[in-house]
Coordinates of C-alpha atoms in Angstrom, one line a residue:
X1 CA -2.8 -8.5 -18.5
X2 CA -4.5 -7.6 -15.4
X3 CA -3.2 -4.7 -12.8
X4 CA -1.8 -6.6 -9.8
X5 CA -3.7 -4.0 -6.6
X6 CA -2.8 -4.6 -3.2
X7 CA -5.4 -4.5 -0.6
X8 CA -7.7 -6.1 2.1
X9 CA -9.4 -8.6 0.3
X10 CA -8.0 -12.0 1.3
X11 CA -8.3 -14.0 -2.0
X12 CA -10.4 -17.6 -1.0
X13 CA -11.7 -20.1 -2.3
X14 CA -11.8 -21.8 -6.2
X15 CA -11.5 -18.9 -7.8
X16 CA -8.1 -17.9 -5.3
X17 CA -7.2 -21.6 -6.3
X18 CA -7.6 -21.5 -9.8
X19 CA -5.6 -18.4 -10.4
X20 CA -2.7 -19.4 -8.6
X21 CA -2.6 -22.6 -10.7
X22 CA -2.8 -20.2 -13.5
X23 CA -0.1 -17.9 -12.8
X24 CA 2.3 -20.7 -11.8
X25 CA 1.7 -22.8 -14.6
X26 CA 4.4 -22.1 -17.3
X27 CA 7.1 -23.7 -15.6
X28 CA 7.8 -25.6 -12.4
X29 CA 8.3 -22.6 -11.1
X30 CA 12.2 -23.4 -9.8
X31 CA 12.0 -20.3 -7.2
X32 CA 10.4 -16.9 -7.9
X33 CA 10.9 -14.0 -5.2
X34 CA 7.2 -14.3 -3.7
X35 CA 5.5 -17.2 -2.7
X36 CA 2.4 -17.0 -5.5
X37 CA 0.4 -19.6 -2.9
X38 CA 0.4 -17.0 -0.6
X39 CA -1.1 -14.0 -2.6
X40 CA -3.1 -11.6 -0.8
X41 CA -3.3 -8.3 -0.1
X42 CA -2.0 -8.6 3.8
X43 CA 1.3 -10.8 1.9
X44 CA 1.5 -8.4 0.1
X45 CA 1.7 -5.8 3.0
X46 CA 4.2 -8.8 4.7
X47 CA 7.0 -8.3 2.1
X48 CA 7.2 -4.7 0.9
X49 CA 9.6 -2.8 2.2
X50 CA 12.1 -6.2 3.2
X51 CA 14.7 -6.0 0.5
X52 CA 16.9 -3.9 -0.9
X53 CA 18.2 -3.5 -5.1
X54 CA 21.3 -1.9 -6.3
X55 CA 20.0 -1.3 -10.1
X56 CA 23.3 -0.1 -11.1
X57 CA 25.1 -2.5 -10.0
X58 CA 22.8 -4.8 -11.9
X59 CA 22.7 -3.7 -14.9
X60 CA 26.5 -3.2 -15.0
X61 CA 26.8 -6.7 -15.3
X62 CA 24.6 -6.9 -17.7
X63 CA 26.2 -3.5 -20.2
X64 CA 29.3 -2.1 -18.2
X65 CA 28.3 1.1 -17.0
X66 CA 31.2 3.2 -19.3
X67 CA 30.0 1.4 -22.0
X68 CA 29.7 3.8 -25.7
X69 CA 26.5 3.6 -28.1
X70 CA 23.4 4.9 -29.6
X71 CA 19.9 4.1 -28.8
X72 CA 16.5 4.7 -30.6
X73 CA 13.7 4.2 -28.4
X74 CA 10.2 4.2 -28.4
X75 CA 7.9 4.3 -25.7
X76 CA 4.1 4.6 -24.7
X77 CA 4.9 7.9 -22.5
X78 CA 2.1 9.9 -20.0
X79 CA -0.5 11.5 -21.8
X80 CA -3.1 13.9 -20.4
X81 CA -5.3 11.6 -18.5
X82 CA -2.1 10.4 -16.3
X83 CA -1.4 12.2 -12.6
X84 CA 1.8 14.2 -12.4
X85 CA 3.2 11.7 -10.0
X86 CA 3.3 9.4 -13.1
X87 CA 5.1 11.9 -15.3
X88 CA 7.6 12.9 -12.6
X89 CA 9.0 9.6 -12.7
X90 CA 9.3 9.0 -16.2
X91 CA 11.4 12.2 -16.2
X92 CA 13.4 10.6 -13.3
X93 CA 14.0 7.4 -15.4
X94 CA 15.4 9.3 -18.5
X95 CA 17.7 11.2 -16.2
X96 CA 18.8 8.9 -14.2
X97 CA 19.3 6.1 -17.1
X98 CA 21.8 9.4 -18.7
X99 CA 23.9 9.5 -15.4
X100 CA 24.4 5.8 -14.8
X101 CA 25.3 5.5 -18.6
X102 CA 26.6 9.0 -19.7
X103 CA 28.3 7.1 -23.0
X104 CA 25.2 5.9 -24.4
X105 CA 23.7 8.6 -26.6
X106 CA 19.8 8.2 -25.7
X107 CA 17.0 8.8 -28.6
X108 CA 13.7 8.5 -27.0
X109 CA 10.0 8.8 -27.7
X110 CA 7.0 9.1 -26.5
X111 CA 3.5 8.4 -28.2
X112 CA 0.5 8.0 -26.9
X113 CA -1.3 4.8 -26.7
X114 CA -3.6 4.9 -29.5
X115 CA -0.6 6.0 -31.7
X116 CA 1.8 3.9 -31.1
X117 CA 1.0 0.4 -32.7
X118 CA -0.1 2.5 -36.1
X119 CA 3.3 4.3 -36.3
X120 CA 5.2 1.4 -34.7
X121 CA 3.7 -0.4 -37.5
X122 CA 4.3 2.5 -41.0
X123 CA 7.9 2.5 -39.3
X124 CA 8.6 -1.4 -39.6
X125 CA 7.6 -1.3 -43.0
X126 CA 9.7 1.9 -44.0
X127 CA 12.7 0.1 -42.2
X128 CA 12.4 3.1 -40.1
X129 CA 11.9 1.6 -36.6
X130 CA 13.8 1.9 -33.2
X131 CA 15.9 -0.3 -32.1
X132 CA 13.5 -1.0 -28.6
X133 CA 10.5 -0.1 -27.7
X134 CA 7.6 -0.6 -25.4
X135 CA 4.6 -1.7 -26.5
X136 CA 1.1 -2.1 -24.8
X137 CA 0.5 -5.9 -23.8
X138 CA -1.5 -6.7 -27.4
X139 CA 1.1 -5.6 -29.2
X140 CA 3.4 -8.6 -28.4
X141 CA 2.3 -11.8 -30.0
X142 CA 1.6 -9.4 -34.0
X143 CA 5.2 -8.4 -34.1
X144 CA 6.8 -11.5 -32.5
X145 CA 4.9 -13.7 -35.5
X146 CA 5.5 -11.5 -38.0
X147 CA 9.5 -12.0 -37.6
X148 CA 10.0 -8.0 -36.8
X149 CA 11.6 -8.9 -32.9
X150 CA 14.5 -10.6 -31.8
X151 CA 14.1 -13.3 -28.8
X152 CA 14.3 -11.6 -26.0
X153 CA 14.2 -13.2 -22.3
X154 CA 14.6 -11.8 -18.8
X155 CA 17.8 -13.9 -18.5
X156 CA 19.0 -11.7 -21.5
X157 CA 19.2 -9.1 -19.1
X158 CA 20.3 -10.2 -15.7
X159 CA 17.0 -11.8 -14.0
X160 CA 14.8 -15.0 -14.4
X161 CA 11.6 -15.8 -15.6
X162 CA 10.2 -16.9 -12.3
X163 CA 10.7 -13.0 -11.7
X164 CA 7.9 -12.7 -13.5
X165 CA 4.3 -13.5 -13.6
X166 CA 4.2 -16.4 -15.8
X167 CA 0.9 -15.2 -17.1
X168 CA 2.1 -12.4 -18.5
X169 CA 5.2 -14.3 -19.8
X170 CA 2.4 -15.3 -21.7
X171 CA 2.1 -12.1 -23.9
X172 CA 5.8 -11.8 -24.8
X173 CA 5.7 -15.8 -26.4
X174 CA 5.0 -17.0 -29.4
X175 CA 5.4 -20.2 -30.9
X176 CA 7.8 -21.2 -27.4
X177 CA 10.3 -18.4 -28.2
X178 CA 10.1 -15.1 -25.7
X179 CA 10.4 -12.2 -27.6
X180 CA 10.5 -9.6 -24.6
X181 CA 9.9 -8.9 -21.0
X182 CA 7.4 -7.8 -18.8
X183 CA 7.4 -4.1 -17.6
X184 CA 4.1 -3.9 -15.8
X185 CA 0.8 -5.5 -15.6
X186 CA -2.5 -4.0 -14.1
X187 CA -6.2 -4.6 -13.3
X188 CA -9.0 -1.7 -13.2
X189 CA -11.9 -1.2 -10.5
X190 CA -15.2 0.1 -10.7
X191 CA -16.0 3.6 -9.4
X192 CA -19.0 6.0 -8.3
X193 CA -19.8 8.8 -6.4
X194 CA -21.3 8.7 -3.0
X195 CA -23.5 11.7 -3.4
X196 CA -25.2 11.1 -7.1
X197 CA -26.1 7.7 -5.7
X198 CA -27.7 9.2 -2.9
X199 CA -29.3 12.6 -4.6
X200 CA -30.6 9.8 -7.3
X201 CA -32.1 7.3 -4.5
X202 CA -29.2 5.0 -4.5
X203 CA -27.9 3.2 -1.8
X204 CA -24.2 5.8 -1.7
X205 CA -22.5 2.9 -0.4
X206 CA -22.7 0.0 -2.8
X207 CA -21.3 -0.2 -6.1
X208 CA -24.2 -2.0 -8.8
X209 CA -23.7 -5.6 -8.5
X210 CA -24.5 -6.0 -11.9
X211 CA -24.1 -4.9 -15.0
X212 CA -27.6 -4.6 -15.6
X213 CA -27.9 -2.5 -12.4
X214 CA -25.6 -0.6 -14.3
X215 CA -27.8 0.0 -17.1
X216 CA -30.4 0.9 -14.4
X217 CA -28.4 2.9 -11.9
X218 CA -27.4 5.0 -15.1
X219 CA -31.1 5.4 -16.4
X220 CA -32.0 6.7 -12.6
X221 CA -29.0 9.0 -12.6
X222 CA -30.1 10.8 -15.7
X223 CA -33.6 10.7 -15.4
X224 CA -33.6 12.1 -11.4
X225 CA -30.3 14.6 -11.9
X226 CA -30.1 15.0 -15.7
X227 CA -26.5 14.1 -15.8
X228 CA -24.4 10.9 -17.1
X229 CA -24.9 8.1 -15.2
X230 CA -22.1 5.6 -16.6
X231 CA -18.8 6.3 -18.6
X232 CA -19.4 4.4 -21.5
X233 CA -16.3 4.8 -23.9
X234 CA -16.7 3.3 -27.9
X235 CA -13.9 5.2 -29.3
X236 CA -12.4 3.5 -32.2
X237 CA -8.4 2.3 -32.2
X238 CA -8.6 3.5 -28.7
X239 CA -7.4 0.8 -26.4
X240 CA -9.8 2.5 -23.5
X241 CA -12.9 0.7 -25.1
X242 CA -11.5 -2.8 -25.4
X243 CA -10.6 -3.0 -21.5
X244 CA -14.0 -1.5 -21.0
X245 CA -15.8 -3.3 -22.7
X246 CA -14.5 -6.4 -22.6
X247 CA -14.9 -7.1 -19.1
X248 CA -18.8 -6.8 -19.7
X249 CA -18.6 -9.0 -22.5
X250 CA -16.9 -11.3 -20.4
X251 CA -19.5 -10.9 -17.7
X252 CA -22.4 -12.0 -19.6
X253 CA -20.7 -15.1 -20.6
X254 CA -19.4 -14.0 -23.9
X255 CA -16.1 -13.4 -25.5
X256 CA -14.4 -13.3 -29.2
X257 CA -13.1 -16.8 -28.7
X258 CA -13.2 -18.7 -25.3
X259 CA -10.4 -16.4 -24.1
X260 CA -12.8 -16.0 -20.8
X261 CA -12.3 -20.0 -20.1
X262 CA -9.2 -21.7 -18.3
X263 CA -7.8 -22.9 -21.1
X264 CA -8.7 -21.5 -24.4
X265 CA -8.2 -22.8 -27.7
X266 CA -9.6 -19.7 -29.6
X267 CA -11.4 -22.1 -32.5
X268 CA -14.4 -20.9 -32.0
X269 CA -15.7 -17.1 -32.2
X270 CA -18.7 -16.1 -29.4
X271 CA -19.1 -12.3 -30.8
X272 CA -22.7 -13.6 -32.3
X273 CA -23.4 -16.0 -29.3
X274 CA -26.6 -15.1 -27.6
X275 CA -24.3 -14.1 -24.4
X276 CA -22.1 -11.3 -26.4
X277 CA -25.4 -9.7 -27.8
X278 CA -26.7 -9.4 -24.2
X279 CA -23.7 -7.6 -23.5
X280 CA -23.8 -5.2 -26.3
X281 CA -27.6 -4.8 -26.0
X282 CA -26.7 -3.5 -22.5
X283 CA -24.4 -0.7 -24.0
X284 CA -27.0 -0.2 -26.7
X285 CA -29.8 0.4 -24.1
X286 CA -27.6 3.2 -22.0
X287 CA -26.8 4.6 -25.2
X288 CA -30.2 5.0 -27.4
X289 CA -32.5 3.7 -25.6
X290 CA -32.3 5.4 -22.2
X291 CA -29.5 8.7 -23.3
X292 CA -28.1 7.5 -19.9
X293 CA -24.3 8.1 -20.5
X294 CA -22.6 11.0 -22.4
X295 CA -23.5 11.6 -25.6
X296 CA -20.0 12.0 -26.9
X297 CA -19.1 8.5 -25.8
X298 CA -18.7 7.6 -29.6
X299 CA -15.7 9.5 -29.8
X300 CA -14.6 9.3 -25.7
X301 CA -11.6 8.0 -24.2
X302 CA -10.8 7.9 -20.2
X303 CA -9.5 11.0 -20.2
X304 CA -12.6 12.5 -21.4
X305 CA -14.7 11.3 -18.7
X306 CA -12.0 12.3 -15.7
X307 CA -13.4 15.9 -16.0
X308 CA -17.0 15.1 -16.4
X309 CA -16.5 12.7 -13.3
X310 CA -15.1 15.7 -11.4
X311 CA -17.5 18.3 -12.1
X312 CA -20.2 16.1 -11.0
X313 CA -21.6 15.4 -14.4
X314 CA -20.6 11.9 -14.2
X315 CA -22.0 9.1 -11.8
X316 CA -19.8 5.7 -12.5
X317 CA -16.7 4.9 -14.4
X318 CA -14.2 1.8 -14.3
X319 CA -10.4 3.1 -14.1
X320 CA -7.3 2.3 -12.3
X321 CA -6.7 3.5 -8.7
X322 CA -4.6 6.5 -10.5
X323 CA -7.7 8.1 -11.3
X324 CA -8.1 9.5 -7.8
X325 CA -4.3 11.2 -8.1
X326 CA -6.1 12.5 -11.4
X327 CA -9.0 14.3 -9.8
X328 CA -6.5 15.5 -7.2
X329 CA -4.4 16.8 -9.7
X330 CA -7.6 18.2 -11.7
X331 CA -8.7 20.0 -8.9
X332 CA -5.4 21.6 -7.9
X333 CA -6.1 23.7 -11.0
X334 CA -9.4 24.8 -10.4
X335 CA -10.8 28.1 -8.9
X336 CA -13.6 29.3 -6.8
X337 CA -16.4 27.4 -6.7
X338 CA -15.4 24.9 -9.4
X339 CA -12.4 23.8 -6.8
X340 CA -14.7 23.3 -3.9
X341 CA -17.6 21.2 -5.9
X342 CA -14.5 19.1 -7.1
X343 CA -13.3 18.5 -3.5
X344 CA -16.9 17.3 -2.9
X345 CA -16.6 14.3 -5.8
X346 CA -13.4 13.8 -4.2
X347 CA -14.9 12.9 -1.2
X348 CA -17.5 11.3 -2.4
X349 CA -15.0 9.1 -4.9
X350 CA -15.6 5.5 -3.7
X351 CA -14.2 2.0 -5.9
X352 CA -15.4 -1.2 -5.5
X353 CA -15.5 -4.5 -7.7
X354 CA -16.6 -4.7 -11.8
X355 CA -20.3 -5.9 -11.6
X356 CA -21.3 -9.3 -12.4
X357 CA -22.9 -10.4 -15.4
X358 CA -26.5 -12.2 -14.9
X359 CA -25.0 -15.7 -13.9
X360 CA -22.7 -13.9 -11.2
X361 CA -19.4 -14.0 -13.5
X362 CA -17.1 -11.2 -12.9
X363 CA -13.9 -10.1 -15.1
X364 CA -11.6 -7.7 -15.6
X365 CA -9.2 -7.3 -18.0
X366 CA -5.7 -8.7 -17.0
X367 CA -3.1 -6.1 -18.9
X368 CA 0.1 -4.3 -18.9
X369 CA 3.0 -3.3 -21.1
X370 CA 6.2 -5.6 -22.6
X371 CA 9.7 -4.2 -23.6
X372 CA 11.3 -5.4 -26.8
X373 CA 14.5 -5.3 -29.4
X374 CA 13.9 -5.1 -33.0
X375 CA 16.0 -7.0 -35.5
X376 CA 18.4 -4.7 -37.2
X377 CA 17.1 -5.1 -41.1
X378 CA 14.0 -3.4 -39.8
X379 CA 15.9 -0.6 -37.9
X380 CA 16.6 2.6 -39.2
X381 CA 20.3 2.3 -40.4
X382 CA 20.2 -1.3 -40.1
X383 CA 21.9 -1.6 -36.9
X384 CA 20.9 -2.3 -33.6
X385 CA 23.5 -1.8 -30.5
X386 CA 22.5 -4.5 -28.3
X387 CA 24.1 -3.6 -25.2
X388 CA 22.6 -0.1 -25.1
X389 CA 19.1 -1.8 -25.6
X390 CA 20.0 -4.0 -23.2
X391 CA 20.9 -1.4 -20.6
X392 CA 18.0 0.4 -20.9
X393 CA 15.7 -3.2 -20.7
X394 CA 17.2 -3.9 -17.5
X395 CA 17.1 -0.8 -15.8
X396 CA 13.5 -0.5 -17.1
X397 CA 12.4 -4.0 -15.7
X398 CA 14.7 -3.7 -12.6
X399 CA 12.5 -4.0 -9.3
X400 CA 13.3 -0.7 -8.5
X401 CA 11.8 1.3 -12.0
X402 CA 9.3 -1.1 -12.7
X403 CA 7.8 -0.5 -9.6
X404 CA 8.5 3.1 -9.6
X405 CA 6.8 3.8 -13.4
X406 CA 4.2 1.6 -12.5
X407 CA 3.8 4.0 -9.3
X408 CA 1.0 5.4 -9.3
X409 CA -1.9 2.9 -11.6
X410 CA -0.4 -0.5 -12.4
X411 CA 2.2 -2.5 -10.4
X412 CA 5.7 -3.9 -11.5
X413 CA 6.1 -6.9 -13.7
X414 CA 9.3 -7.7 -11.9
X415 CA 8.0 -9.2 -9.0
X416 CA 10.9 -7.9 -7.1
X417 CA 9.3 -5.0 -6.8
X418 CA 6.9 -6.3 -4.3
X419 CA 9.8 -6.1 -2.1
X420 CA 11.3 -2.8 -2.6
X421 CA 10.9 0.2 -0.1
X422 CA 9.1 2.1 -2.7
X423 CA 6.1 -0.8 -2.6
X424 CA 5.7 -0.1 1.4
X425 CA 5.8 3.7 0.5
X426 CA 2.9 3.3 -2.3
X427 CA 1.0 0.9 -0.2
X428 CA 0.7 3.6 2.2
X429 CA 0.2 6.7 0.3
X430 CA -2.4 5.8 -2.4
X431 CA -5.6 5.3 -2.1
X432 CA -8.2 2.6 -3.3
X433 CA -5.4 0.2 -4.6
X434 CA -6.7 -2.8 -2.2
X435 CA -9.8 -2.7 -4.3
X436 CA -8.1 -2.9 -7.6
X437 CA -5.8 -5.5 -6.1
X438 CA -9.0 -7.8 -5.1
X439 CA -9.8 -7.5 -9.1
X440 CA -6.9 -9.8 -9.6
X441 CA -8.7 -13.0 -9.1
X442 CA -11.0 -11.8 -12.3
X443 CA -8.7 -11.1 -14.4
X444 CA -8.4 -12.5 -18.3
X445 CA -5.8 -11.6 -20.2
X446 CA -6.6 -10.9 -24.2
X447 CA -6.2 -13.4 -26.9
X448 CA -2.0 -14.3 -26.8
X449 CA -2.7 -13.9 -30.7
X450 CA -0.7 -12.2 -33.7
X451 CA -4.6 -10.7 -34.2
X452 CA -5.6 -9.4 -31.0
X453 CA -4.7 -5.7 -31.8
X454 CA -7.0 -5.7 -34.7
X455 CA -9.8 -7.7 -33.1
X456 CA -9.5 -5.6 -30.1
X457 CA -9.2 -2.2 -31.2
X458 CA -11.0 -2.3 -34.3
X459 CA -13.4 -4.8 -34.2
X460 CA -14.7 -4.8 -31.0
X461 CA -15.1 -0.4 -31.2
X462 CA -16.7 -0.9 -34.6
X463 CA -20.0 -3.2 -33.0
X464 CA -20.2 -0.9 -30.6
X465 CA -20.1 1.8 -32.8
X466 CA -22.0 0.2 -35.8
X467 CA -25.1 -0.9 -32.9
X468 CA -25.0 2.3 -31.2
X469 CA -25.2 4.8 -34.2
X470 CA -28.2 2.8 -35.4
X471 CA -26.0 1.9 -38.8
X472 CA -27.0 -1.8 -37.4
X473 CA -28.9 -3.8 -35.3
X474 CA -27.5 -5.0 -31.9
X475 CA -27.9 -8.6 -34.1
X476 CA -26.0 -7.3 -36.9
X477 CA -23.7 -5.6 -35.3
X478 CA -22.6 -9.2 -33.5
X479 CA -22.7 -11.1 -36.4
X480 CA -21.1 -8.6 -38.8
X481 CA -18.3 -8.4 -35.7
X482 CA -18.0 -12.0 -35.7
X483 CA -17.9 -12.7 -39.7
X484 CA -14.6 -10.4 -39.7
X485 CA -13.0 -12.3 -36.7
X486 CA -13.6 -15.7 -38.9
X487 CA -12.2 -14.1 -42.3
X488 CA -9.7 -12.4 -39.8
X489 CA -8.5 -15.7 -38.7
X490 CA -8.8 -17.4 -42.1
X491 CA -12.2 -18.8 -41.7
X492 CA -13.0 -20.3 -38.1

């Protein structure tokens, strides 16, 4: 679900209302660590920094710290579009996890994220899999239905559920049962530069406020300064398109289901409403019609446009607030006058809401990653040890390491984190997360479905891909998408 930003933006209004009914709704809410009422960004800025978390003490009362075993464990790690902030930690994590429990013998692995769920997935039915693993946020509600995890609660592991957000408690149900726990959860932000806008006759200041000034921004890029205007990404099983994508959808009033309304009942599919087509008639128009955004965009991922955005050959693209890190990082490594036209973008790097669709809607997508414990039939060697899962759950979901591996782009899912020192330190040192954090009110989580990974990384990239390789109409495209949500979900 949605990355959770701090900033400046003082959340008002019916829209400020109406998510914090949302995210305190799955329980009466005995007594989480932050007052929800109160979110904003200067809350927020009220909290961090005011407590103090002894994870090993924690977690020893969870597994005792001399405790022996073997772990398997899966993981989606850092991949080449992350900043080396981000990796740093997760090499602090592994090492520290070894010192505070020397006896457990650790097995890790990382995949990327358009790997995982396909391997996760040959694994489970070789019998093959890890004993835990972390899985993106879709990945919850398929595995959890299919019998492949065991229940899994924060209680399990030394906390409560009111440490969490309750809508992203959400994602790790199904059927009333929680099959695993919150790690992190995250919103994105829109972002240009400064001096395209102004070499193309755009106001340098202000973001588009809709997405069909983004269609027309991007036209007026390439036309005056023959380079990319927007980022589009359509790459298939990639999850970079879906929370791309979707948020345009969204904006234009469509959706798959009515995932976009307060409470969805996902009986009916919108992919061929007139609203969806808008949206993909938008991507269609960049693409075809006006060659306004790279032409590689079929087969482009994130990472893919972080280098085109630093070399000035890209005007707008939505990312996290990690993405300025990235360019940092990026230019670090480049010479002569590559490194100094890079330090220009990176002063020109500005972030600012999602557009609006025609009727003024915004949305973003609400997401995150879960932790989870297999059951042992499905494990290779048919054994699971618990404990050592356990340990490694806690310490992951701790408010200490969920804040610090959610450092640099998403925020922790244990709301403890809020509070820690770290949270004052990363308030002050990176930039542009108040403007992701001011997303939050906009943010929709995905379908809490068993068939949201296929709908949203295979379905959704093939109509964009099927409309913008001319193999269909925008029309049938949408109603092609739509027909294989129905049969998908056995004939809605």
């Amino acid at each position: 679900m949605t990355r959770i930003t701090l900033g400046s933006a003082v959340l008002r209004g019916t829209v400020a209302t109406a998510l914090m009914a949302s995210l305190m709704s799955t329980s009466a809410l005995g007594a989480p660590p932050v007052d929800l009422s109160k979110w904003s960004p200067e809350y927020v800025r009220s909290i961090a920094g005011t407590q103090d978390f002894d994870t090993a003490a924690d977690c020893a009362k969870v597994t005792p710290l001399d405790y022996k075993g073997r772990l398997t464990f899966w993981y989606q790690g850092v991949f080449e579009g992350d900043p080396d902030l981000l990796r740093q930690y997760y090499k602090d994590f592994f090492e520290t996890f070894r010192k505070t429990y020397p006896n457990i013998q650790l097995e890790e692995q990382a995949l990327t994220y358009n790997d995982l769920l396909d391997k996760f997935r040959t694994a489970l039915l070789g019998n093959a899999a890890p004993m835990a693993v972390r899985l993106q946020i879709l990945g919850g509600t398929e595995f959890a239905s299919k019998g492949y995890l065991e229940p899994l609660k924060p209680e399990d592991v030394g906390y409560s559920t009111d440490d969490f957000w309750p809508g992203a408690m959400k994602a790790v149900t199904w059927e009333g049962v929680s099959y695993g726990i919150p790690t992190n959860n995250e919103t994105m932000a829109f972002i240009w530069n400064a001096d395209i806008f102004k070499r193309a006759g755009l106001d340098p200041d202000k973001a588009p406020a809709t997405w069909d000034d983004v269609v027309k921004y991007s036209k007026q890029i390439h036309d005056k300064l023959g380079i990319a205007g927007y980022g589009l990404v359509a790459r298939k099983n990639a999850g970079n398109t879906p929370y791309r994508f979707m948020p345009q959808l969204w904006a234009y009033g469509g959706g798959v289901f009515d995932e976009a309304t307060a409470n969805p009942t996902y009986e009916q599919v919108n992919l061929d409403s007139p609203q969806s087509k808008a949206a993909l008639q938008a991507s269609y128009d960049m693409y075809v019609r006006d060659k306004s955004v790279p032409v590689s965009a079929l087969t482009n991922q994130q990472a893919d446009n972080q280098p085109l955005f630093l070399a000035g050959q890209l005007g707008m693209m939505i990312s996290h607030p990690s993405d300025y890190d990235v360019m940092l990082d990026l230019q670090k490594k480049a010479t002569g006058a590559d490194k100094d036209k890079a330090q220009t973008v990176i002063d020109n790097m500005r972030y600012g809401l999602i557009p609006t669709g025609p009727d003024g809607k915004r949305a973003v997508v609400f997401g995150g990653s879960n932790i989870h414990i297999l059951k042992p039939e499905y494990v290779e060697g048919g054994k699971v040890d618990e404990p050592a899962a356990k340990a490694i759950i806690c310490m992951w979901t701790s408010p200490e390491w969920s804040l610090k591996m959610a450092y640099a782009g998403s925020n922790p899912g244990n709301l403890n984190g809020f509070k820690t020192k770290w949270m004052k330190e990363r308030l002050d040192n990176i930039k542009f997360l108040d403007v992701t954090t001011s997303m939050l009110p906009y943010g929709i989580p995905f379908p809490a479905l068993p068939q949201a990974p296929e709908i949203m990384n295979i379905i959704v990239p093939d109509m964009l891909q099927n409309a913008l390789t001319g193999a269909m109409t925008v029309d049938e495209a949408a109603d092609d998408a739509a027909k294989r949500v129905r049969d998908l979900m056995g004939g809605l």
